Short mmCIF file of C-alpha atoms and ligand atoms in Angstrom, two decimals:
data_model
loop_
_atom_site.label_atom_id
_atom_site.label_comp_id
_atom_site.label_asym_id
_atom_site.label_seq_id
_atom_site.Cartn_x
_atom_site.Cartn_y
_atom_site.Cartn_z
CA MET A 1 -8.68 -31.97 -2.05
CA ARG A 2 -10.01 -29.86 0.84
CA LEU A 3 -7.80 -27.18 2.65
CA ARG A 4 -9.50 -26.77 6.15
CA ASP A 5 -7.78 -24.35 9.05
CA ALA A 6 -5.87 -26.35 11.28
CA THR A 7 -6.84 -27.32 14.72
CA MET A 8 -5.29 -29.26 17.99
CA ALA A 9 -5.73 -33.09 17.28
CA ASP A 10 -3.44 -32.17 13.98
CA ILE A 11 -0.66 -31.44 16.50
CA PRO A 12 -0.05 -36.10 16.69
CA THR A 13 -0.05 -35.67 13.01
CA LEU A 14 2.44 -32.58 12.04
CA ARG A 15 4.72 -33.74 14.74
CA HIS A 16 4.54 -36.69 12.97
CA TRP A 17 5.16 -35.37 9.21
CA ASP A 18 8.21 -32.87 11.42
CA THR A 19 10.58 -36.79 11.15
CA GLN A 20 10.30 -37.00 8.29
CA PRO A 21 13.77 -37.37 6.23
CA HIS A 22 11.48 -35.47 3.13
CA VAL A 23 10.73 -32.86 4.94
CA VAL A 24 12.84 -32.79 7.39
CA ALA A 25 15.53 -31.89 4.29
CA SER A 26 13.58 -29.21 3.13
CA GLY A 27 13.76 -27.09 5.97
CA ALA A 28 10.40 -27.31 6.69
CA GLY A 29 8.13 -28.46 9.31
CA GLY A 30 9.44 -28.19 12.68
CA TRP A 31 7.34 -25.74 13.76
CA GLY A 32 5.51 -24.50 16.95
CA TRP A 33 2.50 -25.68 16.77
CA GLU A 34 0.67 -25.52 19.96
CA GLU A 35 1.64 -22.02 20.38
CA MET A 36 0.77 -21.82 16.38
CA ILE A 37 -2.84 -22.69 16.14
CA SER A 38 -4.26 -22.07 20.52
CA THR A 39 -3.32 -18.28 19.48
CA PRO A 40 -5.31 -17.99 15.75
CA ALA A 41 -3.83 -14.33 14.03
CA PRO A 42 -6.05 -12.12 11.46
CA TRP A 43 -2.39 -12.55 9.03
CA ARG A 44 -1.80 -16.31 9.46
CA ALA A 45 -3.50 -18.92 8.31
CA LEU A 46 -2.37 -23.11 9.61
CA LEU A 47 -4.11 -25.16 6.81
CA ILE A 48 -4.50 -29.09 6.13
CA ALA A 49 -5.22 -30.67 2.60
CA GLU A 50 -7.25 -33.48 3.31
CA VAL A 51 -7.63 -36.25 0.30
CA ASP A 52 -10.42 -38.85 1.55
CA GLY A 53 -11.07 -36.69 4.34
CA GLU A 54 -7.56 -38.28 5.27
CA PRO A 55 -5.07 -35.44 6.38
CA ARG A 56 -1.50 -35.56 3.52
CA GLY A 57 0.18 -32.03 3.63
CA PHE A 58 0.80 -28.62 5.39
CA MET A 59 0.27 -24.96 3.90
CA GLN A 60 0.29 -21.69 6.25
CA ILE A 61 -0.42 -18.16 4.80
CA ILE A 62 0.13 -14.93 6.27
CA ASP A 63 0.63 -11.98 5.13
CA PRO A 64 4.46 -10.46 5.79
CA ALA A 65 4.34 -7.41 6.49
CA LEU A 66 2.23 -7.37 9.53
CA GLU A 67 3.34 -11.91 11.25
CA GLU A 68 4.23 -11.17 14.26
CA ALA A 69 8.54 -11.81 13.81
CA HIS A 70 8.63 -9.75 9.83
CA TYR A 71 11.22 -12.96 9.05
CA TRP A 72 9.96 -11.64 5.39
CA GLY A 73 12.29 -8.19 6.10
CA ASP A 74 10.70 -4.64 5.33
CA CYS A 75 8.17 -6.40 1.80
CA GLY A 76 5.87 -3.82 2.25
CA PRO A 77 1.99 -4.50 2.34
CA ASN A 78 -0.64 -6.41 -0.21
CA LEU A 79 2.12 -9.44 -0.62
CA ARG A 80 1.60 -12.95 0.83
CA ALA A 81 3.36 -15.42 1.50
CA ILE A 82 3.15 -18.91 1.53
CA ASP A 83 5.01 -22.65 2.90
CA ILE A 84 3.52 -25.87 2.54
CA TRP A 85 4.94 -29.90 2.16
CA ILE A 86 3.05 -33.03 2.02
CA GLY A 87 3.66 -35.23 5.04
CA GLU A 88 4.48 -38.77 3.66
CA ARG A 89 7.08 -39.14 0.80
CA ALA A 90 4.85 -41.10 -0.62
CA GLU A 91 2.61 -38.80 -1.36
CA THR A 92 4.79 -36.78 -3.21
CA GLY A 93 4.85 -36.30 -6.66
CA ARG A 94 1.12 -36.90 -7.44
CA GLY A 95 0.11 -33.88 -7.60
CA LEU A 96 -1.46 -32.52 -4.42
CA GLY A 97 1.47 -29.84 -3.87
CA THR A 98 0.22 -28.06 -7.33
CA LYS A 99 -3.69 -29.02 -5.92
CA MET A 100 -2.33 -27.73 -2.70
CA MET A 101 -0.73 -24.29 -3.94
CA ARG A 102 -3.61 -23.59 -7.23
CA ALA A 103 -6.18 -23.77 -4.35
CA ALA A 104 -3.55 -21.09 -2.39
CA PHE A 105 -3.44 -18.44 -5.35
CA ARG A 106 -7.39 -18.76 -5.55
CA ARG A 107 -7.79 -17.55 -1.93
CA CYS A 108 -4.75 -15.24 -1.75
CA PHE A 109 -5.53 -13.18 -5.19
CA ALA A 110 -9.40 -12.95 -3.31
CA ASP A 111 -8.53 -9.91 -1.89
CA LEU A 112 -7.94 -8.11 -4.68
CA ALA A 113 -5.24 -5.76 -3.03
CA VAL A 114 -3.04 -8.50 -2.66
CA ARG A 115 -0.60 -8.35 -5.93
CA SER A 116 1.95 -11.30 -5.35
CA ILE A 117 2.99 -14.54 -3.30
CA LEU A 118 6.92 -15.06 -1.72
CA ILE A 119 8.09 -18.51 -1.45
CA ASP A 120 11.58 -19.43 -0.46
CA PRO A 121 12.44 -22.44 -0.36
CA GLN A 122 15.91 -23.18 0.52
CA ALA A 123 18.92 -22.79 -1.88
CA THR A 124 19.50 -26.36 -2.65
CA ASN A 125 16.23 -27.60 -3.22
CA THR A 126 15.35 -27.12 -7.09
CA GLU A 127 13.24 -30.11 -7.31
CA ALA A 128 11.16 -27.54 -5.55
CA HIS A 129 12.11 -24.73 -6.98
CA ARG A 130 11.00 -26.45 -11.22
CA PHE A 131 7.58 -26.97 -9.07
CA TYR A 132 7.10 -23.92 -8.35
CA ARG A 133 8.50 -23.17 -11.04
CA ARG A 134 5.94 -25.17 -13.75
CA LEU A 135 3.12 -22.64 -11.32
CA GLY A 136 4.00 -19.21 -12.65
CA PHE A 137 6.35 -17.95 -9.96
CA GLU A 138 9.65 -16.24 -10.98
CA PHE A 139 12.92 -16.44 -9.47
CA VAL A 140 13.39 -12.42 -7.56
CA ARG A 141 16.64 -12.42 -5.55
CA GLN A 142 19.31 -14.66 -3.05
CA GLN A 143 17.90 -14.38 0.11
CA THR A 144 19.58 -15.66 3.35
CA PHE A 145 17.16 -16.29 6.40
CA GLY A 146 18.42 -17.14 9.80
CA THR A 147 21.52 -19.74 8.22
CA ASP A 148 19.37 -21.13 5.83
CA PRO A 149 20.52 -19.97 1.98
CA CYS A 150 16.86 -19.79 0.21
CA PHE A 151 15.43 -18.25 -2.91
CA VAL A 152 12.67 -15.58 -3.27
CA PHE A 153 10.08 -16.57 -6.29
CA GLU A 154 7.68 -14.85 -7.33
CA LEU A 155 4.66 -15.09 -8.75
CA THR A 156 2.65 -12.10 -9.65
CA ARG A 157 -1.51 -11.90 -10.27
CA ALA A 158 -0.76 -11.04 -13.37
CA ASN A 159 0.86 -14.25 -14.06
CA TRP A 160 -1.26 -16.42 -11.83
CA ARG A 161 -3.28 -18.69 -13.97
CA GLN A 162 -7.08 -17.62 -12.84
CA GLY A 163 -8.08 -21.07 -14.79
CA ASP A 164 -5.47 -23.55 -13.32
C1 LIG B 201 7.26 -29.41 -2.93
C2 LIG B 201 6.03 -30.32 -2.72
C3 LIG B 201 5.42 -29.59 -1.84
C4 LIG B 201 5.52 -30.58 -4.45
O1 LIG B 201 3.91 -31.22 -4.11
P1 LIG B 201 4.10 -31.97 -4.26
O2 LIG B 201 2.57 -33.22 -4.50
O3 LIG B 201 5.19 -33.41 -4.89
O4 LIG B 201 4.10 -32.04 -5.97
P2 LIG B 201 3.87 -31.79 -7.36
O5 LIG B 201 2.81 -33.79 -7.52
O6 LIG B 201 2.31 -31.68 -7.23
O7 LIG B 201 4.19 -32.69 -8.71
C5 LIG B 201 5.96 -32.72 -8.63
C6 LIG B 201 6.18 -33.15 -9.42
O8 LIG B 201 5.28 -34.28 -9.29
C7 LIG B 201 4.93 -34.38 -11.29
N1 LIG B 201 3.05 -34.64 -11.27
C8 LIG B 201 1.86 -33.70 -10.64
N2 LIG B 201 0.99 -33.97 -11.12
C9 LIG B 201 0.92 -35.58 -11.13
C10 LIG B 201 0.04 -36.56 -11.32
N3 LIG B 201 -0.85 -36.74 -11.19
N4 LIG B 201 0.96 -37.98 -10.92
C11 LIG B 201 2.47 -38.63 -11.55
N5 LIG B 201 3.15 -36.62 -11.10
C12 LIG B 201 2.47 -35.82 -11.30
C13 LIG B 201 5.48 -33.05 -11.52
O9 LIG B 201 4.58 -32.53 -13.25
C14 LIG B 201 5.75 -32.51 -10.95
O10 LIG B 201 7.29 -33.50 -11.41
P3 LIG B 201 8.38 -32.33 -11.82
O11 LIG B 201 8.71 -31.08 -10.10
O12 LIG B 201 9.38 -32.84 -12.12
O13 LIG B 201 7.87 -31.98 -12.71
C15 LIG B 201 6.03 -31.95 -2.04
O14 LIG B 201 7.04 -32.44 -2.84
C16 LIG B 201 6.71 -31.88 -1.21
O15 LIG B 201 6.80 -31.44 0.20
N6 LIG B 201 8.48 -31.53 -1.02
C17 LIG B 201 9.37 -31.31 0.81
C18 LIG B 201 8.76 -30.37 1.07
C19 LIG B 201 9.22 -29.21 0.69
O16 LIG B 201 10.59 -29.16 0.27
N7 LIG B 201 8.51 -28.11 0.43
C20 LIG B 201 9.22 -26.44 0.20
C21 LIG B 201 9.61 -25.96 1.06
S1 LIG B 201 10.12 -24.05 0.58
#
């Protein structure tokens, strides 16, 4: 698995993934890809996970304090927040998401100021909750983002298993 920056050439793939039922059901996807990819921002990484050179998943990493829409509200500095999905249902449950998240942890915590990583799965997405807990995330609070009731989970630097 290799993470690389998303490019305009990925937009058809990202749009296809946006239509996949498991992605839609999780509340992920459906973003304004052209605008996001064509306007890089220092507080955001838009990443494609490739396996054997083929795109398989997407991940966004943001600094929630600097993100322009203030999606996370007034959350303070030195945090990161991640969105993740695997494009095709058949590719899930094979360990790819785990590899992507661990690569993201290394990337986020390489900045020694970063104290923890936030995730906001929908309150009903129990599969994702289990996935995040297994990676060391802990439940923090319920929070409604837009109209979506979500659970906020946090992985602190102390709970990050660096060997993973
Ligand atoms: C959530 C998501 C990113 C997880 O990625 P994934 O690749 O499916 O995750 P993994 O395969 O690493 O782990 C998931 C399960 O597969 C199992 N697994 C891990 N490695 C495995 C392997 N090599 N072979 C078989 N199963 C494996 C894990 O034990 C885990 O099972 P559990 O949840 O019952 O404990 C992915 O399922 C997804 O895209 N879901 C839809 C979108 C979504 O919900 N995104 C999150 C929104 S917050």
